[in-house]
PDB file of C-alpha atoms in Angstrom:
ATOM      1  CA  UNK G   1     118.079  90.594 115.462  1.00  0.00           C
ATOM      2  CA  UNK G   2     119.170  91.199 112.086  1.00  0.00           C
ATOM      3  CA  UNK G   3     115.937  89.260 110.324  1.00  0.00           C
ATOM      4  CA  UNK G   4     112.311  89.148 111.053  1.00  0.00           C
ATOM      5  CA  UNK G   5     111.477  87.035 113.762  1.00  0.00           C
ATOM      6  CA  UNK G   6     110.523  83.332 112.513  1.00  0.00           C
ATOM      7  CA  UNK G   7     109.459  81.998 115.855  1.00  0.00           C
ATOM      8  CA  UNK G   8     107.716  83.157 118.960  1.00  0.00           C
ATOM      9  CA  UNK G   9     107.810  80.520 121.701  1.00  0.00           C
ATOM     10  CA  UNK G  10     105.079  81.211 124.713  1.00  0.00           C
ATOM     11  CA  UNK G  11     106.354  80.710 128.328  1.00  0.00           C
ATOM     12  CA  UNK G  12     103.826  80.782 131.158  1.00  0.00           C
ATOM     13  CA  UNK G  13     104.090  83.947 133.334  1.00  0.00           C
ATOM     14  CA  UNK G  14     103.762  82.034 136.629  1.00  0.00           C
ATOM     15  CA  UNK G  15     106.840  79.936 135.867  1.00  0.00           C
ATOM     16  CA  UNK G  16     109.480  82.234 136.225  1.00  0.00           C
ATOM     17  CA  UNK G  17     111.962  79.466 136.441  1.00  0.00           C
ATOM     18  CA  UNK G  18     111.357  78.739 132.871  1.00  0.00           C
ATOM     19  CA  UNK G  19     112.164  82.212 131.624  1.00  0.00           C
ATOM     20  CA  UNK G  20     115.890  81.763 131.114  1.00  0.00           C
ATOM     21  CA  UNK G  21     115.522  78.170 129.709  1.00  0.00           C
ATOM     22  CA  UNK G  22     113.192  79.687 127.096  1.00  0.00           C
ATOM     23  CA  UNK G  23     115.813  82.449 126.268  1.00  0.00           C
ATOM     24  CA  UNK G  24     118.503  79.621 126.093  1.00  0.00           C
ATOM     25  CA  UNK G  25     116.391  78.220 123.275  1.00  0.00           C
ATOM     26  CA  UNK G  26     116.738  78.730 119.473  1.00  0.00           C
ATOM     27  CA  UNK G  27     113.450  80.722 119.482  1.00  0.00           C
ATOM     28  CA  UNK G  28     114.020  84.412 117.950  1.00  0.00           C
ATOM     29  CA  UNK G  29     111.403  85.615 120.467  1.00  0.00           C
ATOM     30  CA  UNK G  30     110.301  84.584 123.867  1.00  0.00           C
ATOM     31  CA  UNK G  31     106.638  85.426 124.790  1.00  0.00           C
ATOM     32  CA  UNK G  32     106.027  85.773 128.245  1.00  0.00           C
ATOM     33  CA  UNK G  33     102.295  85.029 128.864  1.00  0.00           C
ATOM     34  CA  UNK G  34     100.037  86.741 131.126  1.00  0.00           C
ATOM     35  CA  UNK G  35      96.964  85.703 129.336  1.00  0.00           C
ATOM     36  CA  UNK G  36      95.651  82.108 128.520  1.00  0.00           C
ATOM     37  CA  UNK G  37      98.633  80.211 130.328  1.00  0.00           C
ATOM     38  CA  UNK G  38      97.782  82.071 133.695  1.00  0.00           C
ATOM     39  CA  UNK G  39      94.806  81.462 135.651  1.00  0.00           C
ATOM     40  CA  UNK G  40      93.121  84.505 137.338  1.00  0.00           C
ATOM     41  CA  UNK G  41      94.480  84.009 140.918  1.00  0.00           C
ATOM     42  CA  UNK G  42      98.034  83.745 139.554  1.00  0.00           C
ATOM     43  CA  UNK G  43      97.807  86.995 137.370  1.00  0.00           C
ATOM     44  CA  UNK G  44      99.259  89.343 140.004  1.00  0.00           C
ATOM     45  CA  UNK G  45     102.010  87.323 141.031  1.00  0.00           C
ATOM     46  CA  UNK G  46     102.976  86.591 137.188  1.00  0.00           C
ATOM     47  CA  UNK G  47     103.264  90.351 136.732  1.00  0.00           C
ATOM     48  CA  UNK G  48     105.598  90.423 139.563  1.00  0.00           C
ATOM     49  CA  UNK G  49     107.603  87.804 138.187  1.00  0.00           C
ATOM     50  CA  UNK G  50     108.009  89.622 135.035  1.00  0.00           C
ATOM     51  CA  UNK G  51     108.861  92.886 136.732  1.00  0.00           C
ATOM     52  CA  UNK G  52     111.359  90.791 139.010  1.00  0.00           C
ATOM     53  CA  UNK G  53     113.030  89.161 136.184  1.00  0.00           C
ATOM     54  CA  UNK G  54     113.465  92.011 133.454  1.00  0.00           C
ATOM     55  CA  UNK G  55     114.890  94.360 136.073  1.00  0.00           C
ATOM     56  CA  UNK G  56     118.200  92.180 136.077  1.00  0.00           C
ATOM     57  CA  UNK G  57     118.168  91.493 132.316  1.00  0.00           C
ATOM     58  CA  UNK G  58     120.603  92.942 129.737  1.00  0.00           C
ATOM     59  CA  UNK G  59     118.908  94.929 126.998  1.00  0.00           C
ATOM     60  CA  UNK G  60     120.090  92.639 124.345  1.00  0.00           C
ATOM     61  CA  UNK G  61     118.129  89.711 125.982  1.00  0.00           C
ATOM     62  CA  UNK G  62     114.929  91.733 126.638  1.00  0.00           C
ATOM     63  CA  UNK G  63     115.060  92.678 122.743  1.00  0.00           C
ATOM     64  CA  UNK G  64     114.246  89.039 122.348  1.00  0.00           C
ATOM     65  CA  UNK G  65     111.321  89.089 124.611  1.00  0.00           C
ATOM     66  CA  UNK G  66     107.645  89.724 123.990  1.00  0.00           C
ATOM     67  CA  UNK G  67     104.651  90.118 126.719  1.00  0.00           C
ATOM     68  CA  UNK G  68     101.451  88.769 126.064  1.00  0.00           C
ATOM     69  CA  UNK G  69      99.270  90.788 128.264  1.00  0.00           C
ATOM     70  CA  UNK G  70      95.430  90.196 129.008  1.00  0.00           C
ATOM     71  CA  UNK G  71      92.755  91.734 126.433  1.00  0.00           C
ATOM     72  CA  UNK G  72      91.421  95.154 126.581  1.00  0.00           C
ATOM     73  CA  UNK G  73      88.078  94.041 127.681  1.00  0.00           C
ATOM     74  CA  UNK G  74      89.519  92.073 130.819  1.00  0.00           C
ATOM     75  CA  UNK G  75      89.425  93.213 134.416  1.00  0.00           C
ATOM     76  CA  UNK G  76      93.327  92.780 134.334  1.00  0.00           C
ATOM     77  CA  UNK G  77      94.087  94.975 131.415  1.00  0.00           C
ATOM     78  CA  UNK G  78      94.768  98.057 133.503  1.00  0.00           C
ATOM     79  CA  UNK G  79      97.266  96.268 135.728  1.00  0.00           C
ATOM     80  CA  UNK G  80      98.752  94.738 132.568  1.00  0.00           C
ATOM     81  CA  UNK G  81      99.406  98.186 131.156  1.00  0.00           C
ATOM     82  CA  UNK G  82     101.106  99.461 134.253  1.00  0.00           C
ATOM     83  CA  UNK G  83     103.598  96.659 134.149  1.00  0.00           C
ATOM     84  CA  UNK G  84     104.089  97.627 130.711  1.00  0.00           C
ATOM     85  CA  UNK G  85     104.993 101.194 131.529  1.00  0.00           C
ATOM     86  CA  UNK G  86     107.302 100.114 134.211  1.00  0.00           C
ATOM     87  CA  UNK G  87     109.100  97.330 132.830  1.00  0.00           C
ATOM     88  CA  UNK G  88     111.681  96.973 130.158  1.00  0.00           C
ATOM     89  CA  UNK G  89     109.895  94.893 127.684  1.00  0.00           C
ATOM     90  CA  UNK G  90     109.073  96.679 124.572  1.00  0.00           C
ATOM     91  CA  UNK G  91     107.545  94.010 122.369  1.00  0.00           C
ATOM     92  CA  UNK G  92     103.849  93.692 123.447  1.00  0.00           C
ATOM     93  CA  UNK G  93     101.472  90.919 122.189  1.00  0.00           C
ATOM     94  CA  UNK G  94      97.871  92.261 122.224  1.00  0.00           C
ATOM     95  CA  UNK G  95      95.082  89.553 122.500  1.00  0.00           C
ATOM     96  CA  UNK G  96      91.587  89.757 120.892  1.00  0.00           C
ATOM     97  CA  UNK G  97      92.623  93.030 119.293  1.00  0.00           C
ATOM     98  CA  UNK G  98      89.283  94.491 117.568  1.00  0.00           C
ATOM     99  CA  UNK G  99      90.031  98.097 116.948  1.00  0.00           C
ATOM    100  CA  UNK G 100      93.063 100.360 116.541  1.00  0.00           C
ATOM    101  CA  UNK G 101      92.162 102.309 119.781  1.00  0.00           C
ATOM    102  CA  UNK G 102      93.234  99.330 121.976  1.00  0.00           C
ATOM    103  CA  UNK G 103      96.670  99.707 120.266  1.00  0.00           C
ATOM    104  CA  UNK G 104      96.764 103.307 121.080  1.00  0.00           C
ATOM    105  CA  UNK G 105      96.003 102.354 124.774  1.00  0.00           C
ATOM    106  CA  UNK G 106      99.135 100.318 124.825  1.00  0.00           C
ATOM    107  CA  UNK G 107     101.046 103.103 123.453  1.00  0.00           C
ATOM    108  CA  UNK G 108      99.679 105.544 126.088  1.00  0.00           C
ATOM    109  CA  UNK G 109     101.197 103.059 128.507  1.00  0.00           C
ATOM    110  CA  UNK G 110     104.625 102.719 126.614  1.00  0.00           C
ATOM    111  CA  UNK G 111     105.059 105.185 123.760  1.00  0.00           C
ATOM    112  CA  UNK G 112     107.986 103.172 121.851  1.00  0.00           C
ATOM    113  CA  UNK G 113     105.984  99.902 122.349  1.00  0.00           C
ATOM    114  CA  UNK G 114     106.405  97.406 119.437  1.00  0.00           C
ATOM    115  CA  UNK G 115     102.784  95.955 119.306  1.00  0.00           C
ATOM    116  CA  UNK G 116     101.761  92.604 118.034  1.00  0.00           C
ATOM    117  CA  UNK G 117      97.743  92.483 117.590  1.00  0.00           C
ATOM    118  CA  UNK G 118      96.325  89.124 117.744  1.00  0.00           C
ATOM    119  CA  UNK G 119      93.612  88.677 115.561  1.00  0.00           C
ATOM    120  CA  UNK G 120      91.253  86.169 117.238  1.00  0.00           C
ATOM    121  CA  UNK G 121      87.605  87.038 116.489  1.00  0.00           C
ATOM    122  CA  UNK G 122      85.386  88.101 113.572  1.00  0.00           C
ATOM    123  CA  UNK G 123      85.388  91.611 114.804  1.00  0.00           C
ATOM    124  CA  UNK G 124      89.299  91.780 114.886  1.00  0.00           C
ATOM    125  CA  UNK G 125      89.736  90.341 111.322  1.00  0.00           C
ATOM    126  CA  UNK G 126      86.853  92.941 109.996  1.00  0.00           C
ATOM    127  CA  UNK G 127      89.079  95.661 111.408  1.00  0.00           C
ATOM    128  CA  UNK G 128      92.456  94.120 110.434  1.00  0.00           C
ATOM    129  CA  UNK G 129      93.092  96.980 108.171  1.00  0.00           C
ATOM    130  CA  UNK G 130      92.993  99.818 110.561  1.00  0.00           C
ATOM    131  CA  UNK G 131      94.639  97.911 113.131  1.00  0.00           C
ATOM    132  CA  UNK G 132      97.469  97.009 110.763  1.00  0.00           C
ATOM    133  CA  UNK G 133      97.812 100.706 110.056  1.00  0.00           C
ATOM    134  CA  UNK G 134      97.893 101.887 113.524  1.00  0.00           C
ATOM    135  CA  UNK G 135     100.942 103.689 114.798  1.00  0.00           C
ATOM    136  CA  UNK G 136     103.231 101.141 116.793  1.00  0.00           C
ATOM    137  CA  UNK G 137     102.176  97.787 115.006  1.00  0.00           C
ATOM    138  CA  UNK G 138     104.974  95.835 114.182  1.00  0.00           C
ATOM    139  CA  UNK G 139     103.223  92.793 112.471  1.00  0.00           C
ATOM    140  CA  UNK G 140      99.891  91.196 112.692  1.00  0.00           C
ATOM    141  CA  UNK G 141      99.377  87.755 114.489  1.00  0.00           C
ATOM    142  CA  UNK G 142      96.837  85.156 113.731  1.00  0.00           C
ATOM    143  CA  UNK G 143      95.350  83.618 116.878  1.00  0.00           C
ATOM    144  CA  UNK G 144      93.842  80.811 114.730  1.00  0.00           C
ATOM    145  CA  UNK G 145      92.368  78.499 117.780  1.00  0.00           C
ATOM    146  CA  UNK G 146      90.182  81.343 119.267  1.00  0.00           C
ATOM    147  CA  UNK G 147      89.327  82.549 115.886  1.00  0.00           C
ATOM    148  CA  UNK G 148      88.177  79.090 114.821  1.00  0.00           C
ATOM    149  CA  UNK G 149      86.148  78.993 118.278  1.00  0.00           C
ATOM    150  CA  UNK G 150      84.506  82.417 117.668  1.00  0.00           C
ATOM    151  CA  UNK G 151      83.439  81.289 113.990  1.00  0.00           C
ATOM    152  CA  UNK G 152      82.636  77.773 114.963  1.00  0.00           C
ATOM    153  CA  UNK G 153      85.126  76.495 112.409  1.00  0.00           C
ATOM    154  CA  UNK G 154      86.409  72.799 112.329  1.00  0.00           C
ATOM    155  CA  UNK G 155      90.228  72.492 111.917  1.00  0.00           C
ATOM    156  CA  UNK G 156      90.116  68.881 112.988  1.00  0.00           C
ATOM    157  CA  UNK G 157      91.163  67.680 109.206  1.00  0.00           C
ATOM    158  CA  UNK G 158      93.163  70.723 107.608  1.00  0.00           C
ATOM    159  CA  UNK G 159      93.309  74.589 107.932  1.00  0.00           C
ATOM    160  CA  UNK G 160      91.226  75.405 104.751  1.00  0.00           C
ATOM    161  CA  UNK G 161      88.539  76.947 106.761  1.00  0.00           C
ATOM    162  CA  UNK G 162      90.985  79.699 107.649  1.00  0.00           C
ATOM    163  CA  UNK G 163      92.008  80.337 104.056  1.00  0.00           C
ATOM    164  CA  UNK G 164      89.945  83.473 103.560  1.00  0.00           C
ATOM    165  CA  UNK G 165      91.013  85.182 106.826  1.00  0.00           C
ATOM    166  CA  UNK G 166      94.819  84.168 106.271  1.00  0.00           C
ATOM    167  CA  UNK G 167      94.380  85.830 102.879  1.00  0.00           C
ATOM    168  CA  UNK G 168      92.885  89.044 104.353  1.00  0.00           C
ATOM    169  CA  UNK G 169      95.440  89.187 107.261  1.00  0.00           C
ATOM    170  CA  UNK G 170      98.322  88.928 104.653  1.00  0.00           C
ATOM    171  CA  UNK G 171      96.961  91.471 102.556  1.00  0.00           C
ATOM    172  CA  UNK G 172      96.413  93.931 105.307  1.00  0.00           C
ATOM    173  CA  UNK G 173      99.927  93.611 106.440  1.00  0.00           C
ATOM    174  CA  UNK G 174     101.249  94.227 102.968  1.00  0.00           C
ATOM    175  CA  UNK G 175      99.293  97.203 102.301  1.00  0.00           C
ATOM    176  CA  UNK G 176     100.391  98.755 105.691  1.00  0.00           C
ATOM    177  CA  UNK G 177     104.202  97.952 105.194  1.00  0.00           C
ATOM    178  CA  UNK G 178     104.503  95.294 107.951  1.00  0.00           C
ATOM    179  CA  UNK G 179     106.499  92.372 108.393  1.00  0.00           C
ATOM    180  CA  UNK G 180     104.783  89.120 107.150  1.00  0.00           C
ATOM    181  CA  UNK G 181     102.286  88.107 109.632  1.00  0.00           C
ATOM    182  CA  UNK G 182     102.787  85.297 112.389  1.00  0.00           C
ATOM    183  CA  UNK G 183     100.629  82.095 112.087  1.00  0.00           C
ATOM    184  CA  UNK G 184      99.028  80.627 115.166  1.00  0.00           C
ATOM    185  CA  UNK G 185      99.931  77.532 117.202  1.00  0.00           C
ATOM    186  CA  UNK G 186      99.835  73.958 116.239  1.00  0.00           C
ATOM    187  CA  UNK G 187      98.490  72.597 119.589  1.00  0.00           C
ATOM    188  CA  UNK G 188      99.530  68.792 118.659  1.00  0.00           C
ATOM    189  CA  UNK G 189     102.627  68.515 120.689  1.00  0.00           C
ATOM    190  CA  UNK G 190     105.759  66.308 119.465  1.00  0.00           C
ATOM    191  CA  UNK G 191     103.700  65.697 116.206  1.00  0.00           C
ATOM    192  CA  UNK G 192     106.062  67.150 113.542  1.00  0.00           C
ATOM    193  CA  UNK G 193     104.264  65.863 110.611  1.00  0.00           C
ATOM    194  CA  UNK G 194     101.312  67.886 111.792  1.00  0.00           C
ATOM    195  CA  UNK G 195     103.637  70.952 112.627  1.00  0.00           C
ATOM    196  CA  UNK G 196     104.956  70.677 109.050  1.00  0.00           C
ATOM    197  CA  UNK G 197     101.893  70.738 107.317  1.00  0.00           C
ATOM    198  CA  UNK G 198     100.224  73.481 109.201  1.00  0.00           C
ATOM    199  CA  UNK G 199     103.253  75.500 108.625  1.00  0.00           C
ATOM    200  CA  UNK G 200     103.721  74.827 105.104  1.00  0.00           C
ATOM    201  CA  UNK G 201     100.143  75.876 104.492  1.00  0.00           C
ATOM    202  CA  UNK G 202     100.613  79.206 106.189  1.00  0.00           C
ATOM    203  CA  UNK G 203     104.173  79.712 104.432  1.00  0.00           C
ATOM    204  CA  UNK G 204     102.245  79.067 100.996  1.00  0.00           C
ATOM    205  CA  UNK G 205      99.793  81.929 102.024  1.00  0.00           C
ATOM    206  CA  UNK G 206     102.403  84.841 102.795  1.00  0.00           C
ATOM    207  CA  UNK G 207     103.015  84.135 106.504  1.00  0.00           C
ATOM    208  CA  UNK G 208     106.381  84.599 107.753  1.00  0.00           C
ATOM    209  CA  UNK G 209     106.532  83.492 111.302  1.00  0.00           C
ATOM    210  CA  UNK G 210     104.934  81.005 113.660  1.00  0.00           C
ATOM    211  CA  UNK G 211     103.883  80.833 117.336  1.00  0.00           C
ATOM    212  CA  UNK G 212     105.185  77.877 119.152  1.00  0.00           C
ATOM    213  CA  UNK G 213     104.020  76.280 122.489  1.00  0.00           C
ATOM    214  CA  UNK G 214     107.156  73.995 122.928  1.00  0.00           C
ATOM    215  CA  UNK G 215     110.831  74.112 122.341  1.00  0.00           C
ATOM    216  CA  UNK G 216     110.664  71.256 120.086  1.00  0.00           C
ATOM    217  CA  UNK G 217     108.537  73.432 117.759  1.00  0.00           C
ATOM    218  CA  UNK G 218     111.295  75.962 117.189  1.00  0.00           C
ATOM    219  CA  UNK G 219     113.500  74.015 114.973  1.00  0.00           C
ATOM    220  CA  UNK G 220     111.143  72.552 112.385  1.00  0.00           C
ATOM    221  CA  UNK G 221     109.789  76.190 112.101  1.00  0.00           C
ATOM    222  CA  UNK G 222     113.098  77.513 111.322  1.00  0.00           C
ATOM    223  CA  UNK G 223     113.859  74.742 108.632  1.00  0.00           C
ATOM    224  CA  UNK G 224     110.385  75.155 107.128  1.00  0.00           C
ATOM    225  CA  UNK G 225     111.341  78.850 106.017  1.00  0.00           C
ATOM    226  CA  UNK G 226     114.947  77.914 104.667  1.00  0.00           C
ATOM    227  CA  UNK G 227     114.863  77.252 101.089  1.00  0.00           C
ATOM    228  CA  UNK G 228     115.746  73.686  99.822  1.00  0.00           C
ATOM    229  CA  UNK G 229     118.900  72.970  97.706  1.00  0.00           C
ATOM    230  CA  UNK G 230     117.121  72.723  94.615  1.00  0.00           C
ATOM    231  CA  UNK G 231     115.365  76.264  94.994  1.00  0.00           C
ATOM    232  CA  UNK G 232     118.854  77.626  96.004  1.00  0.00           C
ATOM    233  CA  UNK G 233     120.427  75.886  92.713  1.00  0.00           C
ATOM    234  CA  UNK G 234     117.641  77.544  90.653  1.00  0.00           C
ATOM    235  CA  UNK G 235     118.086  80.850  92.087  1.00  0.00           C
ATOM    236  CA  UNK G 236     121.732  81.091  91.736  1.00  0.00           C
ATOM    237  CA  UNK G 237     121.391  80.028  87.959  1.00  0.00           C
ATOM    238  CA  UNK G 238     118.702  82.859  87.469  1.00  0.00           C
ATOM    239  CA  UNK G 239     121.098  85.381  88.996  1.00  0.00           C
ATOM    240  CA  UNK G 240     124.145  84.161  87.055  1.00  0.00           C
ATOM    241  CA  UNK G 241     122.116  84.366  83.638  1.00  0.00           C
ATOM    242  CA  UNK G 242     120.577  87.841  84.580  1.00  0.00           C
ATOM    243  CA  UNK G 243     124.075  89.044  85.395  1.00  0.00           C
ATOM    244  CA  UNK G 244     125.444  88.048  81.823  1.00  0.00           C
ATOM    245  CA  UNK G 245     122.981  90.819  80.603  1.00  0.00           C
ATOM    246  CA  UNK G 246     122.410  88.834  77.346  1.00  0.00           C
ATOM    247  CA  UNK G 247     118.835  90.098  76.877  1.00  0.00           C
ATOM    248  CA  UNK G 248     115.965  87.587  76.972  1.00  0.00           C
ATOM    249  CA  UNK G 249     117.024  84.341  78.612  1.00  0.00           C
ATOM    250  CA  UNK G 250     115.443  81.348  80.289  1.00  0.00           C
ATOM    251  CA  UNK G 251     116.213  78.967  83.190  1.00  0.00           C
ATOM    252  CA  UNK G 252     114.464  75.579  83.229  1.00  0.00           C
ATOM    253  CA  UNK G 253     112.192  76.804  80.316  1.00  0.00           C
ATOM    254  CA  UNK G 254     110.917  79.767  82.416  1.00  0.00           C
ATOM    255  CA  UNK G 255     111.622  83.198  80.977  1.00  0.00           C
ATOM    256  CA  UNK G 256     113.962  85.586  83.112  1.00  0.00           C
ATOM    257  CA  UNK G 257     112.449  88.678  83.457  1.00  0.00           C
ATOM    258  CA  UNK G 258     112.633  91.210  86.564  1.00  0.00           C
ATOM    259  CA  UNK G 259     109.895  89.411  88.891  1.00  0.00           C
ATOM    260  CA  UNK G 260     111.739  86.098  88.495  1.00  0.00           C
ATOM    261  CA  UNK G 261     115.101  87.740  89.132  1.00  0.00           C
ATOM    262  CA  UNK G 262     113.665  89.340  92.318  1.00  0.00           C
ATOM    263  CA  UNK G 263     112.216  86.005  93.531  1.00  0.00           C
ATOM    264  CA  UNK G 264     115.608  84.112  92.965  1.00  0.00           C
ATOM    265  CA  UNK G 265     117.401  87.081  95.198  1.00  0.00           C
ATOM    266  CA  UNK G 266     114.695  86.697  97.959  1.00  0.00           C
ATOM    267  CA  UNK G 267     115.300  82.897  97.891  1.00  0.00           C
ATOM    268  CA  UNK G 268     119.279  83.339  98.332  1.00  0.00           C
ATOM    269  CA  UNK G 269     118.619  86.213 101.160  1.00  0.00           C
ATOM    270  CA  UNK G 270     116.519  83.598 103.016  1.00  0.00           C
ATOM    271  CA  UNK G 271     119.346  80.979 102.331  1.00  0.00           C
ATOM    272  CA  UNK G 272     121.934  83.522 103.923  1.00  0.00           C
ATOM    273  CA  UNK G 273     123.670  83.639 100.683  1.00  0.00           C
TER     274      UNK G 273
END
């Protein structure tokens, strides 16, 4: 994968017949879920499904796979870590991360793991700087639904109750030099308007990817990251003016200085130009 992942699509660990279907989707990363999607009595079988499926898969496919294990406080964590040690999946999503020691336990099981800590509680948010700085962390993930439950936030109308936490997670990611964080799920299936609204809200606040719970959400998430034609046109004109080296110049009444040029270049990169 040449670019940071934009979409993370969940597939239940107890439904192995869906693994290859999820891989065939447009999702950048497929997250095999051993946690919320799997009932307690199906946890062991799900680990077996993952072990069996990964043993026959090409490394290039497994580069697009993440494994969401159970949280460090659960009775399933130890068995999940044994699976992490023995299977070929390197990207590990860690639920309810609340301190860097939990990340270290994943690395004890698999030294070259790429850990995706899910920040889902007030304690996790309070520790997000230390978690972001921990060895092995690839990017932070905002578990918005569990976080809202933990703090008794009402997300019925909009996501504004998450604004302070979202800003803190973006800052922690930037300070630690991580990829832009991952936004939580939009649970309203096949409601593209709500998905677009949620994703736009997070994009404006510095998030760079989103969790998806159905393949139909992947396309709109990718489209939401692509700059529109107007932005691309503006960026091209800024770069052209800068290339002339004519000193002080402006585009659409805005002075073209170094930060403006860098913003234009970023837009063109996102457009694949």
